[in-house]
Short mmCIF file of C-alpha atoms and ligand atoms in Angstrom, two decimals:
data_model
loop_
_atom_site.label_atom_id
_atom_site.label_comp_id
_atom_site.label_asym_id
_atom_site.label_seq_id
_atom_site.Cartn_x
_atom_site.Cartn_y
_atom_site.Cartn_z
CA UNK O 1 -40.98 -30.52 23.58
CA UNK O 2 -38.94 -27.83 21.92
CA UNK O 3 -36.37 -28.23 19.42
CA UNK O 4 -33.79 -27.30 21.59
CA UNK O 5 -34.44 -30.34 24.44
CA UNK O 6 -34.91 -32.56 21.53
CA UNK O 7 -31.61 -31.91 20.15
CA UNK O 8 -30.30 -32.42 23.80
CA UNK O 9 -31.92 -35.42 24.33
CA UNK O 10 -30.62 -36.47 20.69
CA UNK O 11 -26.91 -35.22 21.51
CA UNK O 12 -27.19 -37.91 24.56
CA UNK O 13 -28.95 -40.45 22.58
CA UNK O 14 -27.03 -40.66 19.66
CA UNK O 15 -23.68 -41.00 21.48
CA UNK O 16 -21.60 -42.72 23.92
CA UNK O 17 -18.36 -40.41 25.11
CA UNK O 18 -18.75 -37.39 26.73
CA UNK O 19 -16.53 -34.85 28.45
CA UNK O 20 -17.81 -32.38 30.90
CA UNK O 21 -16.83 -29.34 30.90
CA UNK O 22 -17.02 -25.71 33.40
CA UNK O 23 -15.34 -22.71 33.58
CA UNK O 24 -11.74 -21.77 35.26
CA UNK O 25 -11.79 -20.23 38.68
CA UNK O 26 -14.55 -22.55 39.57
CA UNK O 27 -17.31 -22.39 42.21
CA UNK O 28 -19.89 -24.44 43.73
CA UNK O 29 -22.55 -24.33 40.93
CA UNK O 30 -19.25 -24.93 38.44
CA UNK O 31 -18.12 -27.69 39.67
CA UNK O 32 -21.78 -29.00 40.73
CA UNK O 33 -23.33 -28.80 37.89
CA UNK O 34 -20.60 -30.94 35.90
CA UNK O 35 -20.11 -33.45 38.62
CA UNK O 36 -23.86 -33.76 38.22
CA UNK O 37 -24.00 -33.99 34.63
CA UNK O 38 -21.02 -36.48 34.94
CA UNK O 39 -23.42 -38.93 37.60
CA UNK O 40 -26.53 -38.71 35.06
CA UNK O 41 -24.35 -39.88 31.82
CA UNK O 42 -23.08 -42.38 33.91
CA UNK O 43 -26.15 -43.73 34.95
CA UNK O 44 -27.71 -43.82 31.39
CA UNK O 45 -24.43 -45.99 30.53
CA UNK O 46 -22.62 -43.61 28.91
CA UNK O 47 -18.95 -42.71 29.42
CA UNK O 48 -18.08 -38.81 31.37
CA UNK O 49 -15.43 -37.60 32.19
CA UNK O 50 -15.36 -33.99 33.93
CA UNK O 51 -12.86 -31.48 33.63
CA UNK O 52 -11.90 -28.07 34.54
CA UNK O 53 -9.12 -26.27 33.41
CA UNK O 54 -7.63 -26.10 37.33
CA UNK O 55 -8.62 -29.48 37.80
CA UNK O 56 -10.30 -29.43 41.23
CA UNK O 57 -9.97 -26.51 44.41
CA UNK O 58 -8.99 -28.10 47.84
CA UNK O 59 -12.32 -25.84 48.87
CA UNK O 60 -14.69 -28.16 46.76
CA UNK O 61 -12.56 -31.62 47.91
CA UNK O 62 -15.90 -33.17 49.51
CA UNK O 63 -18.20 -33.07 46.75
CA UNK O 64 -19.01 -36.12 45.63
CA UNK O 65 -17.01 -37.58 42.41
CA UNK O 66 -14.73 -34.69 43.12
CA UNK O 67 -11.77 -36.67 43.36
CA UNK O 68 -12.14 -37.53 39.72
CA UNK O 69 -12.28 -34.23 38.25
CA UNK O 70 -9.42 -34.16 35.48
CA UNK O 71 -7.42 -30.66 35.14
CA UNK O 72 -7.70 -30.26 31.52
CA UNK O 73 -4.81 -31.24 29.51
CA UNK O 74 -2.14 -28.53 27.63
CA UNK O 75 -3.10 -30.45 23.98
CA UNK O 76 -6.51 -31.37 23.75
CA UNK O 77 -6.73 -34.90 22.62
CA UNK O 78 -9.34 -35.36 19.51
CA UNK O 79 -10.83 -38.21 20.39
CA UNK O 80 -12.15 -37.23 24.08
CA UNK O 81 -15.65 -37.26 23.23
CA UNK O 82 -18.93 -34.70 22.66
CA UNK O 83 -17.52 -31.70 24.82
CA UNK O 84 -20.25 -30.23 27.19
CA UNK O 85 -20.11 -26.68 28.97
CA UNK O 86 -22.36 -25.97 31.76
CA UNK O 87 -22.47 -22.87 33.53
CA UNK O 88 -19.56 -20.54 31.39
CA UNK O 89 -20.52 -17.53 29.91
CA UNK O 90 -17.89 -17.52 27.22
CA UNK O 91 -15.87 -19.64 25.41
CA UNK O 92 -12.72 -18.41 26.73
CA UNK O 93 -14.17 -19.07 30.63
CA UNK O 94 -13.53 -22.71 29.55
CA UNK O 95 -9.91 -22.52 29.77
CA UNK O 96 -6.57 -22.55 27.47
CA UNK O 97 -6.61 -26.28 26.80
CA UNK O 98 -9.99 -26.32 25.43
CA UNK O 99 -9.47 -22.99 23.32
CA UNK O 100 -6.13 -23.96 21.97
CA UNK O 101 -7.43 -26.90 20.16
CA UNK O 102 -10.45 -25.19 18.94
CA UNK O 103 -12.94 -27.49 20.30
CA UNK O 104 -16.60 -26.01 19.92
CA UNK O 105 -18.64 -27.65 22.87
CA UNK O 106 -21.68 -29.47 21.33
CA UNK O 107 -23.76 -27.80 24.21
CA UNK O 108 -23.61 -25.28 25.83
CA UNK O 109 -25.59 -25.18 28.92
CA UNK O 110 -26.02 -21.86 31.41
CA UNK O 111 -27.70 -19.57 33.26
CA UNK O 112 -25.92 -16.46 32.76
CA UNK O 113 -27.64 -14.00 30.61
CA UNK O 114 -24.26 -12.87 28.95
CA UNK O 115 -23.37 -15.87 27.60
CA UNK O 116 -22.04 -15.38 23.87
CA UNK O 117 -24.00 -18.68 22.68
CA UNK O 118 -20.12 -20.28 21.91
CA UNK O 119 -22.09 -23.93 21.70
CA UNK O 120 -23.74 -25.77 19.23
CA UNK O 121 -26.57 -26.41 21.01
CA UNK O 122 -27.75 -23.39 23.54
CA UNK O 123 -29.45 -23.80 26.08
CA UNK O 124 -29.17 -20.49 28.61
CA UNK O 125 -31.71 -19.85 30.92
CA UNK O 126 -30.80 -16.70 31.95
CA UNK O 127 -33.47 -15.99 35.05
CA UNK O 128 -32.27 -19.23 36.07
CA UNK O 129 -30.47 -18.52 39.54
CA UNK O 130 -28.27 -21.93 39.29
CA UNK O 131 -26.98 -23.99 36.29
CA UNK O 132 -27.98 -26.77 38.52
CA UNK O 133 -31.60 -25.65 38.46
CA UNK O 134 -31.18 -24.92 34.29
CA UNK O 135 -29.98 -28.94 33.98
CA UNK O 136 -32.28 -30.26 36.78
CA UNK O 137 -35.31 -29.07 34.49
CA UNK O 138 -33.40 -30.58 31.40
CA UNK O 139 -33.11 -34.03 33.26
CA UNK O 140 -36.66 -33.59 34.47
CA UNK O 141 -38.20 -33.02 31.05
CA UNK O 142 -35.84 -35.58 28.93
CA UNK O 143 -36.73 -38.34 32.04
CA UNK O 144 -32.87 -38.64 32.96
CA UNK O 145 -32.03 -40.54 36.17
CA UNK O 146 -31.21 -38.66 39.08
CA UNK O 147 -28.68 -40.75 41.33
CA UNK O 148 -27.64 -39.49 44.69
CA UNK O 149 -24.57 -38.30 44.15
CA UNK O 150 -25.69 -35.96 41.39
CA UNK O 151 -28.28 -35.11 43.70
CA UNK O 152 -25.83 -33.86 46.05
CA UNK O 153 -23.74 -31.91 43.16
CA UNK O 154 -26.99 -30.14 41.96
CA UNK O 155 -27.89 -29.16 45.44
CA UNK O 156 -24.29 -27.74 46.24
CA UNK O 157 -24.86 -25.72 42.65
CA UNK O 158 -28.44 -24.74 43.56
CA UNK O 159 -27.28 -23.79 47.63
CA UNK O 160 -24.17 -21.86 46.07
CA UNK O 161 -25.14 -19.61 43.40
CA UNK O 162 -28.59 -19.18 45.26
CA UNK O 163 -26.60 -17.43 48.65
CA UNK O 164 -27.87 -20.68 50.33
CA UNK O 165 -31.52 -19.77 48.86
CA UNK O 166 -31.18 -15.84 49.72
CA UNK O 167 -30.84 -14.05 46.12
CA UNK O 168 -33.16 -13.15 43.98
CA UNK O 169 -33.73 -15.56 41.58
CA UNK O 170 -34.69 -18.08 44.56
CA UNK O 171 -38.43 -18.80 43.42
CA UNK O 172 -41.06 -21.36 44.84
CA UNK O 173 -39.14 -23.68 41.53
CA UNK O 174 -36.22 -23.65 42.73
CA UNK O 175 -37.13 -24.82 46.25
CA UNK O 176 -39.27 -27.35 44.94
CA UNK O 177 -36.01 -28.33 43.21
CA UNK O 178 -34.24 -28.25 46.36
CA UNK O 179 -36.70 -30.56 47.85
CA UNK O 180 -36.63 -33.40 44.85
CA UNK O 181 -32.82 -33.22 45.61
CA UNK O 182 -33.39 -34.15 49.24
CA UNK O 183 -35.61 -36.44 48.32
CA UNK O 184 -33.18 -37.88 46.04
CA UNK O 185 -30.33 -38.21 48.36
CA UNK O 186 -28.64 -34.88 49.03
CA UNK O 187 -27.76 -33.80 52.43
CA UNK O 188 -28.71 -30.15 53.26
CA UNK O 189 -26.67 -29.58 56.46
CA UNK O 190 -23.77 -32.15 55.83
CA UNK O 191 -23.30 -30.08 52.05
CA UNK O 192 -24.00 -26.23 54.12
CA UNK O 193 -21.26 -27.64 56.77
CA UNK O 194 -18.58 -28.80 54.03
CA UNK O 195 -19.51 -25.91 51.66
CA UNK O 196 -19.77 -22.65 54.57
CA UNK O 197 -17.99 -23.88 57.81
CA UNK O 198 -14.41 -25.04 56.81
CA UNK O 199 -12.75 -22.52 56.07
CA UNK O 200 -8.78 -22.32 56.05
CA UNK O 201 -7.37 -19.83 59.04
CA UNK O 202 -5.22 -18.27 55.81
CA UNK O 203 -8.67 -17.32 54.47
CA UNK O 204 -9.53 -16.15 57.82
CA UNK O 205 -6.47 -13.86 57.91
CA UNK O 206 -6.86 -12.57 54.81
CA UNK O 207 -10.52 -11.91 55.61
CA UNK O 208 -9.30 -9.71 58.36
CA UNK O 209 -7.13 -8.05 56.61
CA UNK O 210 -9.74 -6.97 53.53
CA UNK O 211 -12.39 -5.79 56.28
CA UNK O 212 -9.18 -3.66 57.49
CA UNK O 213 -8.37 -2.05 54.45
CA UNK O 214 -12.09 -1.85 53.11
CA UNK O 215 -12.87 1.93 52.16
CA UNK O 216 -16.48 3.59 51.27
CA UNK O 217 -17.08 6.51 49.04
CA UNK O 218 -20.45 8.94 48.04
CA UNK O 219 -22.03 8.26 51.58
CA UNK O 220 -20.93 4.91 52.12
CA UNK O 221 -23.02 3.65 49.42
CA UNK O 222 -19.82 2.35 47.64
CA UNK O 223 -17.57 -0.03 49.42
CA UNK O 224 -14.29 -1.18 48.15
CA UNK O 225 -11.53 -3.30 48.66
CA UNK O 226 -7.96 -4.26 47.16
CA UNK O 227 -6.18 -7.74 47.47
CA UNK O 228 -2.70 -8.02 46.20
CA UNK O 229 0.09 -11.00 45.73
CA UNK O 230 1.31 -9.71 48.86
CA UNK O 231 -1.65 -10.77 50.80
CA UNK O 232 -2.07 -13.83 49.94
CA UNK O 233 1.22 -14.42 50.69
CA UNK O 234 1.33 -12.50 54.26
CA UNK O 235 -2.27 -14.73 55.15
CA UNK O 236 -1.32 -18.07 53.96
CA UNK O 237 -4.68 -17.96 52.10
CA UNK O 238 -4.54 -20.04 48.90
CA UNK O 239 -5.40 -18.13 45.59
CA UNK O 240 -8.86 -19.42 45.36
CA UNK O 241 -9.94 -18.58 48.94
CA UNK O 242 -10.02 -14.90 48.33
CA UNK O 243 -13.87 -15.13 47.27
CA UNK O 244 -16.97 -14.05 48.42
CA UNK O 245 -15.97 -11.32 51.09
CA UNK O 246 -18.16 -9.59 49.36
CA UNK O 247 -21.14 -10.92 51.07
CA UNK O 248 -19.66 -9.40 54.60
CA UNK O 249 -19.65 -5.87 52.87
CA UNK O 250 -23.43 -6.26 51.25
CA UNK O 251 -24.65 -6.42 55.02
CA UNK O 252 -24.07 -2.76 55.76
CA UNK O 253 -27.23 -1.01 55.34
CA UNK O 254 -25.90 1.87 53.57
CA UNK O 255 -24.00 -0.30 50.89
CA UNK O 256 -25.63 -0.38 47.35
CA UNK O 257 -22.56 -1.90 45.54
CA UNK O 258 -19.37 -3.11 46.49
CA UNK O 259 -16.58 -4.17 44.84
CA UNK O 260 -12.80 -5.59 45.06
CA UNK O 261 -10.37 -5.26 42.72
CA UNK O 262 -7.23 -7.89 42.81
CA UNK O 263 -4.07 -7.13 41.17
CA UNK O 264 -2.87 -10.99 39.42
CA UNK O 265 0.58 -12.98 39.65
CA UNK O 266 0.22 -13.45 36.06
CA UNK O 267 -0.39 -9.57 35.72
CA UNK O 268 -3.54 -7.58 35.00
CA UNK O 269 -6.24 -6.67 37.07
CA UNK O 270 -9.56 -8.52 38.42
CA UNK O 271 -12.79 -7.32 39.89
CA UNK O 272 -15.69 -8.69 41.45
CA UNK O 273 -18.86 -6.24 41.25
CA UNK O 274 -21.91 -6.97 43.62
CA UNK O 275 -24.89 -4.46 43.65
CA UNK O 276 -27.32 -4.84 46.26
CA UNK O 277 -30.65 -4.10 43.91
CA UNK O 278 -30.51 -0.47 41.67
CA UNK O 279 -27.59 -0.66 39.95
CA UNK O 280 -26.96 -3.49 37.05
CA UNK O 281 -23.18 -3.69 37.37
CA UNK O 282 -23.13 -6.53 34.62
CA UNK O 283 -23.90 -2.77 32.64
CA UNK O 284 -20.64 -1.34 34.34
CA UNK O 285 -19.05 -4.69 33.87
CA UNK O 286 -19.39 -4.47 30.24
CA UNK O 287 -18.13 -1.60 29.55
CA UNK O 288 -14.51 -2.26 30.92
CA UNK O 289 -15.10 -5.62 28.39
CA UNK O 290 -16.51 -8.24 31.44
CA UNK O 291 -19.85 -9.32 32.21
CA UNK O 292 -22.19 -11.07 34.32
CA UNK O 293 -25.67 -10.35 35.70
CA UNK O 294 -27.39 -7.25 36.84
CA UNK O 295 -26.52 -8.29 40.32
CA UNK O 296 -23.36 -9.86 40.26
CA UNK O 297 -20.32 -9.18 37.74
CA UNK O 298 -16.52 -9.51 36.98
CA UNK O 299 -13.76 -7.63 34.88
CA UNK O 300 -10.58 -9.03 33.74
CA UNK O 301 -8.21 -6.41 32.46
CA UNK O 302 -5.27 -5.21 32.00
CA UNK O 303 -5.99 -1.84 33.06
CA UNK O 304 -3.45 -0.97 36.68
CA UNK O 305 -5.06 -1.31 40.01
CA UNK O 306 -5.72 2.44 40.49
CA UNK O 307 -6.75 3.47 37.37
CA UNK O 308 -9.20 0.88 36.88
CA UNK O 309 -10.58 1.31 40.70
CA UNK O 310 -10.97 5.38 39.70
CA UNK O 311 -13.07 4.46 36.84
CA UNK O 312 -15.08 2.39 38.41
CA UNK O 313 -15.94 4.12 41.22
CA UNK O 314 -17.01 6.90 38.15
CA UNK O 315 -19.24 5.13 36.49
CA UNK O 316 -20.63 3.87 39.68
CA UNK O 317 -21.17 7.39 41.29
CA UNK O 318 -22.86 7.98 38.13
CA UNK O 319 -25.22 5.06 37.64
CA UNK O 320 -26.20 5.55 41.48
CA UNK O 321 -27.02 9.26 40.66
CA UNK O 322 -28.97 8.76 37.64
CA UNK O 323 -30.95 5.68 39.75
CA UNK O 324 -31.83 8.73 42.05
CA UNK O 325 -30.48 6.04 44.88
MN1 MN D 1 -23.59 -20.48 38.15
#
C-alpha cells in the first residue's frame, strides 16, 4: 500500500467526526462524490456530515442523502470535525465559509490535474475522469463498505463527469466501476432519467435563446456564446441551469472549441472552455488565471464581457493555428 492510502485509511481510523466537503457551483460528480463519501463514513460508524457552500441545487434534489446536504455556515464552527474535499481544484473552490476560518482540509481528494495540493493529505488522480472513480479505488483498496446509496452517488459522479461514459478518460476501469456500482445498488436508467430528462422549461428557454445568439469565428471552428442577468431573468431559468449547453455546440462537425462567457450578478466575468481534442484550453484557461483540464476549463475574472471574449478568441485562433488544425 502506499503511504498516501495508509495515511487515508489512518485519517478514517484514527477518528470519529467528519465533514464532507465539495466545491461551489456544484455538479453531479460534486455533489456525488461527497454524498458518497458521507454513506461510507456512515457505514463504518463514523459521524458525516456533507456540505457545500450553496447547500444543495434543486437540479441534484433526487440524489440520494441529498436532502441532508448542509449549505456551509458564514463562521465556521471549530469543532465540526476532520474537513474532507473531494473533487475541488483549489482551496478557494471550497467556498467563503470554509476559507474565512482558515480551515485546511485534512484530505484533499480529486481528479483534476490543476489542483494546487491545498490538503494535508493529497490524493489527485489526475487521468481519473470522475472523483467518484478516484474514491471508488480508495474504498476498494482500504476495504470500505459500499452501501447502496453511495452506490448510487458514485454512479451519478462517474455518469456525470464521464458525458454518461462518452469522454475520454472513460476506460475499460471505469466501466468495470460502473458495473460494481450496479451491482451494488445503483440504478442506471432511474439516475440517467433524474440526472438528463428533467429539465426546467426556464432552462429550455434559455437554451433557445443561447443556440440563437451562438456565433462562430476562423471557419466555424470557434463557437461562442454570451449569457447575461438579463437572460436568466427573461427565461425563468434558475442561475445554476445555465450549464452544459456546451455539449449542443461540440456536435457540429466543424467545432474544435467552444466557449460561453457569462457576465455575473455579483460582477465579473465567467467562462466555460470545451475543446473537442487539439487544443488544451486548461493552457488558455491559465493564462487569464483559471484552470481545468486539457479538455474542459473555466475562468473567473474580472476582466468585461467583450474584452475578455476578444482575447480569448486570440489566443484561441492562435493555439488552433500553431496545432496546424
Ligand atoms: Mn469532477
Amino acid at each position: 500500500m502506499d503511504n498516501t492510502l495508509a495515511a487515508i485509511r489512518d485519517l478514517v481510523a484514527t477518528h470519529d467526526r467528519f465533514a464532507v466537503f465539495s466545491h461551489a457551483r456544484p455538479d453531479g460528480d460534486a455533489y456525488g462524490t461527497s454524498l458518497a463519501f458521507g454513506y461510507m463514513l456512515r457505514a463504518m460508524g463514523k459521524q458525516a456530515t456533507v456540505y457545500n457552500q450553496d447547500g444543495l441545487l434543486k437540479s441534484y434534489q433526487h440524489l440520494p442523502g441529498a436532502e441532508d446536504i448542509v449549505a456551509t455556515p458564514v463562521l465556521w464552527p471549530a469543532d465540526s470535525g476532520v474537513v474532507i474535499a473531494v473533487d475541488t481544484s483549489t482551496y478557494e473552490r471550497l467556498g467563503e465559509g470554509l476559507v474565512r476560518a482558515k480551515v485546511i482540509p485534512e484530505l484533499n481528494l480529486d481528479h483534476h490535474a490543476s489542483n494546487t495540493l491545498y490538503g494535508k493529505i493529497n490524493h489527485v488522480v489526475g487521468d481519473s475522469p470522475a472523483s467518484a472513480q478516484v474514491l471508488f479505488e480508495v474504498a476498494q483498496a482500504l476495504g470500505w463498505p459500499l452501501p447502496a446509496a453511495a452506490a448510487n452517488c458514485l454512479y451519478v459522479g462517474l455518469m456525470t463527469d464521464t458525458g454518461s461514459f462518452r469522454y475520454r478518460g472513460t476506460t475499460a476501469r471505469t466501466l468495470a466501476i460502473a458495473s460494481a456500482l450496479v451491482s451494488a445498488g445503483a440504478d442506471p436508467s432511474a439516475l440517467a432519467d433524474q440526472c438528463f430528462r428533467r429539465n426546467s422549461l426556464g432552462r429550455f428557454f434559455l437554451m433557445r435563446e443561447v443556440l440563437n445568439q451562438t456565433r462562430f469565428y476562423a471557419e466555424n471552428r470557434i463557437a461562442v456564446y454570451h449569457v447575461t442577468p438579463a437572460m436568466f431573468a427573461s427565461s425563468g431559468a434558475a442561475p445554476e441551469e445555465g450549464e452544459n449547453f456546451l455539449d449542443l455546440l461540440q456536435t457540429i462537425n466543424t467545432v474544435e472549441v467552444a466557449f460561453m462567457v457569462q457576465a455575473l450578478d455579483t460582477g465579473g466575468t465567467r467562462v466555460s472552455l470545451r475543446s473537442r481534442a487539439r487544443v488544451d484550453v486548461s493552457a488558455i484557461a491559465a493564462k487569464f488565471g483559471g484552470g481545468g483540464h486539457k479538455l474542459a476549463a473555466g475562468i473567473r475574472s474580472s476582466l468585461a464581457v467583450e474584452q475578455l471574449e476578444a482575447e480569448l478568441l486570440s489566443e484561441i485562433e492562435t493555439a488552433l493555428s500553431a496545432g496546424n488544425v
